[in-house]
CSV table of C-alpha atoms and ligand atoms in Angstrom, one decimal:
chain,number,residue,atom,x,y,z
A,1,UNK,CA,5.8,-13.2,7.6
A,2,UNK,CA,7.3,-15.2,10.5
A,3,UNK,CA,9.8,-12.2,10.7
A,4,UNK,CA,7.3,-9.9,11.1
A,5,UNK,CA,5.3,-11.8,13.8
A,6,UNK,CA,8.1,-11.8,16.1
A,7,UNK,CA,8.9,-8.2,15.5
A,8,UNK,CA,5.2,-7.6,17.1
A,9,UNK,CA,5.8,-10.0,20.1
A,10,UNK,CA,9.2,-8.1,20.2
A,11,UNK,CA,7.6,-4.9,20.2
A,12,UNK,CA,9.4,-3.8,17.4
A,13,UNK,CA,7.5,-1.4,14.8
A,14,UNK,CA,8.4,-1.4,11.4
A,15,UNK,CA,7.6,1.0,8.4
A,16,UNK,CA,5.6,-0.3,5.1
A,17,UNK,CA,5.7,1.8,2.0
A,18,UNK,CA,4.0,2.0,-1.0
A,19,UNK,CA,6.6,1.3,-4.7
A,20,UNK,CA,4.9,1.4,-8.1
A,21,UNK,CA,8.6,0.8,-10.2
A,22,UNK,CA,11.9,-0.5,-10.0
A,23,UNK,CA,13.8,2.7,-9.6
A,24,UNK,CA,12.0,4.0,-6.5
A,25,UNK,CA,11.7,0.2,-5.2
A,26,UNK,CA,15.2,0.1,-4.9
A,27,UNK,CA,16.0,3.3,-2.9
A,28,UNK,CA,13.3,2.1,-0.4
A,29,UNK,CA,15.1,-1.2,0.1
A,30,UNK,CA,18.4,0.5,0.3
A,31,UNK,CA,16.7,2.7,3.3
A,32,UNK,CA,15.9,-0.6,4.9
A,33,UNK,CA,11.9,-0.4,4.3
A,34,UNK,CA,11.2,-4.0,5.0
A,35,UNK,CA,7.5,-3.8,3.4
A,36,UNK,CA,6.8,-2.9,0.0
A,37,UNK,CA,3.3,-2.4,-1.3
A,38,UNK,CA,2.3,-1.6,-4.7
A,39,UNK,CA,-0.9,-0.2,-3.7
A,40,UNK,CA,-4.2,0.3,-5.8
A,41,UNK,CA,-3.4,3.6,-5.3
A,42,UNK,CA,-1.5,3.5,-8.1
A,43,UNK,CA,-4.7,4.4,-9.7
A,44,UNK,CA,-4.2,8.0,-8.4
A,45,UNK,CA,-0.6,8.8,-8.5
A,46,UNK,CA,0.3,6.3,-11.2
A,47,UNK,CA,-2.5,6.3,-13.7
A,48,UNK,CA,-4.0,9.8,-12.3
A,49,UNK,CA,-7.6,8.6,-12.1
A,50,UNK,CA,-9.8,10.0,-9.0
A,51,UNK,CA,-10.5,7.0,-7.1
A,52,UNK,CA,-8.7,3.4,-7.1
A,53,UNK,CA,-12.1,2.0,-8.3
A,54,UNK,CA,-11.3,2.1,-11.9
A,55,UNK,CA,-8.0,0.6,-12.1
A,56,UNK,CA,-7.3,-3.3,-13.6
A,57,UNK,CA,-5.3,-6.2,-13.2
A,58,UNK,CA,-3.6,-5.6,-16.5
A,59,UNK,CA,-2.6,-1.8,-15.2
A,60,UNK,CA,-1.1,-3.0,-11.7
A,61,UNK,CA,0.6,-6.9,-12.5
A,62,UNK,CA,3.3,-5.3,-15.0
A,63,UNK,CA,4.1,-2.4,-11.7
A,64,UNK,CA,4.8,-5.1,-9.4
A,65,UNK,CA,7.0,-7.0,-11.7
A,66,UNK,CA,9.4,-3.5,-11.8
A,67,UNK,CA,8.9,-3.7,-7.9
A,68,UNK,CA,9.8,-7.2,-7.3
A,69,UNK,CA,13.1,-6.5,-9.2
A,70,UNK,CA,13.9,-3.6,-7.7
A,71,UNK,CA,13.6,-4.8,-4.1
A,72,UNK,CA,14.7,-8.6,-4.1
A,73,UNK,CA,15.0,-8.8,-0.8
A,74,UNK,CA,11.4,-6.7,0.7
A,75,UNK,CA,8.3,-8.6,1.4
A,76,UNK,CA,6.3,-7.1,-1.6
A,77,UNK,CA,2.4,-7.1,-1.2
A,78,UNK,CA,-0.1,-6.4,-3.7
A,79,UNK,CA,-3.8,-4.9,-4.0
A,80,UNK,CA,-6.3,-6.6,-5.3
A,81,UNK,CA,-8.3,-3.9,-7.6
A,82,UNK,CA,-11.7,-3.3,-7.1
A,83,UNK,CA,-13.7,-5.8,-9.1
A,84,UNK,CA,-11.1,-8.7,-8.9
A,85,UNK,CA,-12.1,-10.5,-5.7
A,86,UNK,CA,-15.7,-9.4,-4.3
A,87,UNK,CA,-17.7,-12.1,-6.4
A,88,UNK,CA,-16.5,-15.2,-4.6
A,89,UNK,CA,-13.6,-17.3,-3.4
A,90,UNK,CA,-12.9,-18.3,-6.6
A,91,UNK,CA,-12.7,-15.1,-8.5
A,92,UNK,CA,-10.8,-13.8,-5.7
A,93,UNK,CA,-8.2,-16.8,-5.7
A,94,UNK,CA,-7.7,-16.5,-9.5
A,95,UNK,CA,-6.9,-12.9,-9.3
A,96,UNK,CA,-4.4,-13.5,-6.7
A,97,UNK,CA,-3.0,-16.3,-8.6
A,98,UNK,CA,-2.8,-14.2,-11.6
A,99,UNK,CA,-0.8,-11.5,-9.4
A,100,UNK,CA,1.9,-13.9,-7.9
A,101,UNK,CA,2.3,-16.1,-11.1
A,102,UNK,CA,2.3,-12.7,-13.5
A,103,UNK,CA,3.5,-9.8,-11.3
A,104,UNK,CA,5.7,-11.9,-8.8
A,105,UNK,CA,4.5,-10.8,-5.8
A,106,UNK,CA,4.6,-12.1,-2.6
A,107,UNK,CA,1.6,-11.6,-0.7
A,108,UNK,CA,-1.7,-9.8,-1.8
A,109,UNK,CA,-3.8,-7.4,-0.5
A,110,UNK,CA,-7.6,-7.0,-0.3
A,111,UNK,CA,-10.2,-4.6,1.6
A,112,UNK,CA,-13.3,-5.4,3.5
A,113,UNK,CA,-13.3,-7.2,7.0
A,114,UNK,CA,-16.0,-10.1,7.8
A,115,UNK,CA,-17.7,-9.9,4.3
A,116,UNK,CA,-14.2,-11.2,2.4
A,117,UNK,CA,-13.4,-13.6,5.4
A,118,UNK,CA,-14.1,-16.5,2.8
A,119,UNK,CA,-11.9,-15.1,0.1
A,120,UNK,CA,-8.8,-14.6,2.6
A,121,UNK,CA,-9.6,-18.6,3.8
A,122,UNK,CA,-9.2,-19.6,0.5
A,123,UNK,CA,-6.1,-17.5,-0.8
A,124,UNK,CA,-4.6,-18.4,1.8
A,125,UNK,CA,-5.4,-22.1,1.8
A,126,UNK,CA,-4.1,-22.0,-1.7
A,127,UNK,CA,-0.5,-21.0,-0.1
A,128,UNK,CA,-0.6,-17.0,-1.0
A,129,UNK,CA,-0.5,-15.3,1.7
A,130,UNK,CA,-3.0,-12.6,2.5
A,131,UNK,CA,-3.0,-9.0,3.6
A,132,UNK,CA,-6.5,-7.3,5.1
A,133,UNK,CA,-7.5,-3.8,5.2
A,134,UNK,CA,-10.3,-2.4,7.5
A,135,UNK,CA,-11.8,0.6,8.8
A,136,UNK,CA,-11.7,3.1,5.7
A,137,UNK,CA,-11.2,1.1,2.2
A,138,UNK,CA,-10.8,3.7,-0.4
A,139,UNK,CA,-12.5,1.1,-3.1
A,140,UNK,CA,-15.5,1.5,-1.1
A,141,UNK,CA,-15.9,5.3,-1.0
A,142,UNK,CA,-19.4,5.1,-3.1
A,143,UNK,CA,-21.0,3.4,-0.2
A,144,UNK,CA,-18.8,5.0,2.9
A,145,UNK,CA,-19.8,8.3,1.7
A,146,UNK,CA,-16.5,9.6,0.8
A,147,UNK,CA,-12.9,9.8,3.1
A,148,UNK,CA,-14.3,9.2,6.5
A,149,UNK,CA,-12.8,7.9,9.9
A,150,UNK,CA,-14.5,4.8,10.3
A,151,UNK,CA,-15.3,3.0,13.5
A,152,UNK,CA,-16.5,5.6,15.9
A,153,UNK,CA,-19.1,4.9,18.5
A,154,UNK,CA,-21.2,1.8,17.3
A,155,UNK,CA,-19.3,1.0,14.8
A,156,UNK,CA,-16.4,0.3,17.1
A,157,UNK,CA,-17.8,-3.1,17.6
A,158,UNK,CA,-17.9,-3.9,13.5
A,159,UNK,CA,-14.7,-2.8,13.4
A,160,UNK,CA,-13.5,-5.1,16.5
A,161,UNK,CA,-15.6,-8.4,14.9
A,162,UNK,CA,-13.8,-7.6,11.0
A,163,UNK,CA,-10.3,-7.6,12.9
A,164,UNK,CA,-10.5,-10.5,14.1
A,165,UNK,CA,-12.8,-12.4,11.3
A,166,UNK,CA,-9.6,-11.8,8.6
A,167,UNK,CA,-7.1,-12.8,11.8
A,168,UNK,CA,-8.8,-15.9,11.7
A,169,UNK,CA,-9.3,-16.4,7.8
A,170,UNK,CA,-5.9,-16.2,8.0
A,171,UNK,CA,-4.4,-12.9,7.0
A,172,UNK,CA,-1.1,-12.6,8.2
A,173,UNK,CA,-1.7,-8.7,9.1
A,174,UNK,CA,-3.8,-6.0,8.6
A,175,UNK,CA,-4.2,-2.2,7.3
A,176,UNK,CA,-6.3,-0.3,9.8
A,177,UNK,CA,-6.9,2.9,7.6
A,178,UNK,CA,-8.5,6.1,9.6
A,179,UNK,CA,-9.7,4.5,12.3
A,180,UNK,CA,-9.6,6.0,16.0
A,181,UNK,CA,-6.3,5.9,18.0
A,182,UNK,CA,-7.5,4.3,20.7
A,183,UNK,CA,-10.3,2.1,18.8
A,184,UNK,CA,-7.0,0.9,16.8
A,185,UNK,CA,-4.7,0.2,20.2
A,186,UNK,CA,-7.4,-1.9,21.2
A,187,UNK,CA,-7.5,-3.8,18.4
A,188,UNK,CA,-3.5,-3.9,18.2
A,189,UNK,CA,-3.2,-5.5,21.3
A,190,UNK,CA,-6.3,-7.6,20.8
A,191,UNK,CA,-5.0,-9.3,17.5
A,192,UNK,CA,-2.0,-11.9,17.3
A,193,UNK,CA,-1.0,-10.4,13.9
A,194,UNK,CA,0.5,-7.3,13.6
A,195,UNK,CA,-1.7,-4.1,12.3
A,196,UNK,CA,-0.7,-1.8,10.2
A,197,UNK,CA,-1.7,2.0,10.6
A,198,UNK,CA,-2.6,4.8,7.9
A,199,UNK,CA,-4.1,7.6,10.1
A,200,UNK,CA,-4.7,4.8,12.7
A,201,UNK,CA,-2.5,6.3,15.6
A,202,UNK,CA,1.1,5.5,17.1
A,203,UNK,CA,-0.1,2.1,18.4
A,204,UNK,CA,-0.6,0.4,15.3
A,205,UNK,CA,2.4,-2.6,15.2
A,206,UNK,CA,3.7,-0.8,12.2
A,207,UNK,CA,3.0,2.4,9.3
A,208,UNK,CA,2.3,3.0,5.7
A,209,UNK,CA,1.7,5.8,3.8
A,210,UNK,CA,2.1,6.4,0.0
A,211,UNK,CA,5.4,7.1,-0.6
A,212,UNK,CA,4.3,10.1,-2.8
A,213,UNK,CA,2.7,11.4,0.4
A,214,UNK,CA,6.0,10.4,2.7
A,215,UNK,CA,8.0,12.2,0.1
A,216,UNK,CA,6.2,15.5,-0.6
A,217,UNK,CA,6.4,14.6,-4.0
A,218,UNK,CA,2.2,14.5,-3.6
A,219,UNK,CA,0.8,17.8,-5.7
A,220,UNK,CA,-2.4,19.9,-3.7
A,221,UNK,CA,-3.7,19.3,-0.1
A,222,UNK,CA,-2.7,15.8,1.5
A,223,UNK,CA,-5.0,14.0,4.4
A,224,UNK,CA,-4.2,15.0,7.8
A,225,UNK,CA,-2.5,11.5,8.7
A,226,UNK,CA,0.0,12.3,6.2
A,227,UNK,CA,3.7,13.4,6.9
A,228,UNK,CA,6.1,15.2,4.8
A,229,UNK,CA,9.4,13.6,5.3
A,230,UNK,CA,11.1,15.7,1.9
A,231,UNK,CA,10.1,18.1,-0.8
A,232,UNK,CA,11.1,15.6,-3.6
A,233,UNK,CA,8.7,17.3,-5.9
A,234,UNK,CA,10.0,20.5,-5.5
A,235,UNK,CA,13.9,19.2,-5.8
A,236,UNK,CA,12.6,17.8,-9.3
A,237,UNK,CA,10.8,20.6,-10.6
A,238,UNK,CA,14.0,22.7,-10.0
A,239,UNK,CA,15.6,19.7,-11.8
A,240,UNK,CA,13.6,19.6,-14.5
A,241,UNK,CA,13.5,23.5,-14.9
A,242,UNK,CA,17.5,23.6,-14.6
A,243,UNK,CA,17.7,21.2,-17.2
A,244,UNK,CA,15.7,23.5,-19.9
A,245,UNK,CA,17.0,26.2,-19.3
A,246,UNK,CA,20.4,24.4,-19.9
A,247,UNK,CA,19.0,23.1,-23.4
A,248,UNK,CA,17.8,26.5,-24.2
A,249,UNK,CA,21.0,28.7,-23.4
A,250,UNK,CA,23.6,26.2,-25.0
A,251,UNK,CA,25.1,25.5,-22.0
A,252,UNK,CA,24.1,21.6,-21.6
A,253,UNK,CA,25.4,19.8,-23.3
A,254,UNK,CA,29.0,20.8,-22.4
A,255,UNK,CA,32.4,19.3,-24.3
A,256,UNK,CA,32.4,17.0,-21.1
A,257,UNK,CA,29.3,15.2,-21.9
A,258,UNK,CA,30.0,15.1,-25.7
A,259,UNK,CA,32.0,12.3,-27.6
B,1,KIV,O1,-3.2,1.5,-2.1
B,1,KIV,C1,-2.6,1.9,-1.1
B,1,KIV,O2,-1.7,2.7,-1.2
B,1,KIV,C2,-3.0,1.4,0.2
B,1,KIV,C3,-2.4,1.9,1.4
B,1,KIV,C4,-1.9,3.2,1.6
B,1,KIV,C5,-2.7,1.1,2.6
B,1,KIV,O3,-3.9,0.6,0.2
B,2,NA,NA1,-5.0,0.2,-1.6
């Protein structure tokens, strides 16, 4: 955390990704990802549901355990799932208990700016430490009226006022998802902890994105923030094709791989 602070006063940005196992957890740290986050989004490209609302504690704690192992030395953040923290400071500070007692983690995660400033105060207070997310918060679609850049014209202010309510609950940093460029500077350079953009702009402290997304491993249309950095999906397709056709034809497996 302290790390982190100093890279912002440093100017340094740094990159955040999303892990969901061990195997992937630990190519990301070897690639020197300082972040890991085992996102609710897990719901999608884990469990394969349509939003994040429906998934559970008991679906994402045993995820982070395989990421916790798999990068011992990342900072590894976890969402809180929709349902697990809205009804109070309590219920919020016994699901985060449950994820760093249970899954290992190191810090959690939760959506919402002024209106969960009470839970982040008491998390926190409680020694866990706490990562906000603002402007679009997927578990929230229902009311936002589905995947929207948040925080144009008036609702630049609300925006401004839930930065800096979880900044002074005590988050150590926050998501800014789909918010203006510019709105999101402004808050950047407004804010003593560092901000972390998805769709957010360049000026953001640091980055996430899903690592399915990052990858091109990500099947159909992806948002417009999104970058392909590979085509890992296609490179295991071909893999997976190549292997069945070797099954099929006799050729695999070979005298080499046979005892
Ligand atoms: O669940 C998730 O993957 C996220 C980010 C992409 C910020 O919350
Ligand atoms: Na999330």
């Amino acid at each position: 955390m302290h790390h982190l602070q100093e890279m912002k006063s440093a100017g340094e940005k740094w990159a955040m990704l999303t892990a969901y196992d061990y195997s992937t957890a630990r190519l990301f740290e070897e690639a020197g990802i300082p972040v890991l986050l085992v996102g609710d989004s897990a719901a999608n490209v884990v469990y394969g549901y349509d939003t994040t609302v429906p998934i559970t504690a008991d679906e994402l704690i045993p995820l982070v355990r395989g990421v916790v192992r798999g990068a011992p030395h990342a900072l590894v953040v976890t969402d809180l799932p929709f349902g697990s923290y809205e009804s109070g400071p309590q219920q919020a500070l016994a699901t985060a208990t449950r994820f760093m007692k249970e899954g290992q983690a190191h810090a959690v995660k939760l959506e919402g700016g002024e209106r969960v400033a009470e839970q982040i105060a008491l998390i926190t207070s409680a020694g866990i430490p706490v990562m906000a997310h603002i402007g679009f918060t997927p578990q929230s679609v229902n009311t936002l009226g589905g995947f929207r850049v948040q925080g144009r014209g008036d609702a630049a202010e609300q925006l401004i006022a839930d930065a800096i309510a979880v900044q002074e609950a005590g988050a150590f940093s926050v998501v800014m998802e789909m918010v203006p460029a510019e709105l999101a500077g402004q808050v950047t350079r407004k804010l003593t902890i560092p901000t972390v953009g998805i769709g957010a702009g360049h000026d953001c402290d640091a980055q996430v994105l899903v690592w399915q997304d990052m990858a091109g491993y990500t099947s159909g249309k992806t948002a417009r923030f999104v970058k392909r950095f590979g085509a890992v999906g296609d490179e295991l397709r071909t893999a997976a094709a190549a292997y069945a056709a070797e099954v099929r034809q006799g050729v695999f497996p070979a005298p080499e791989h046979s005892f």
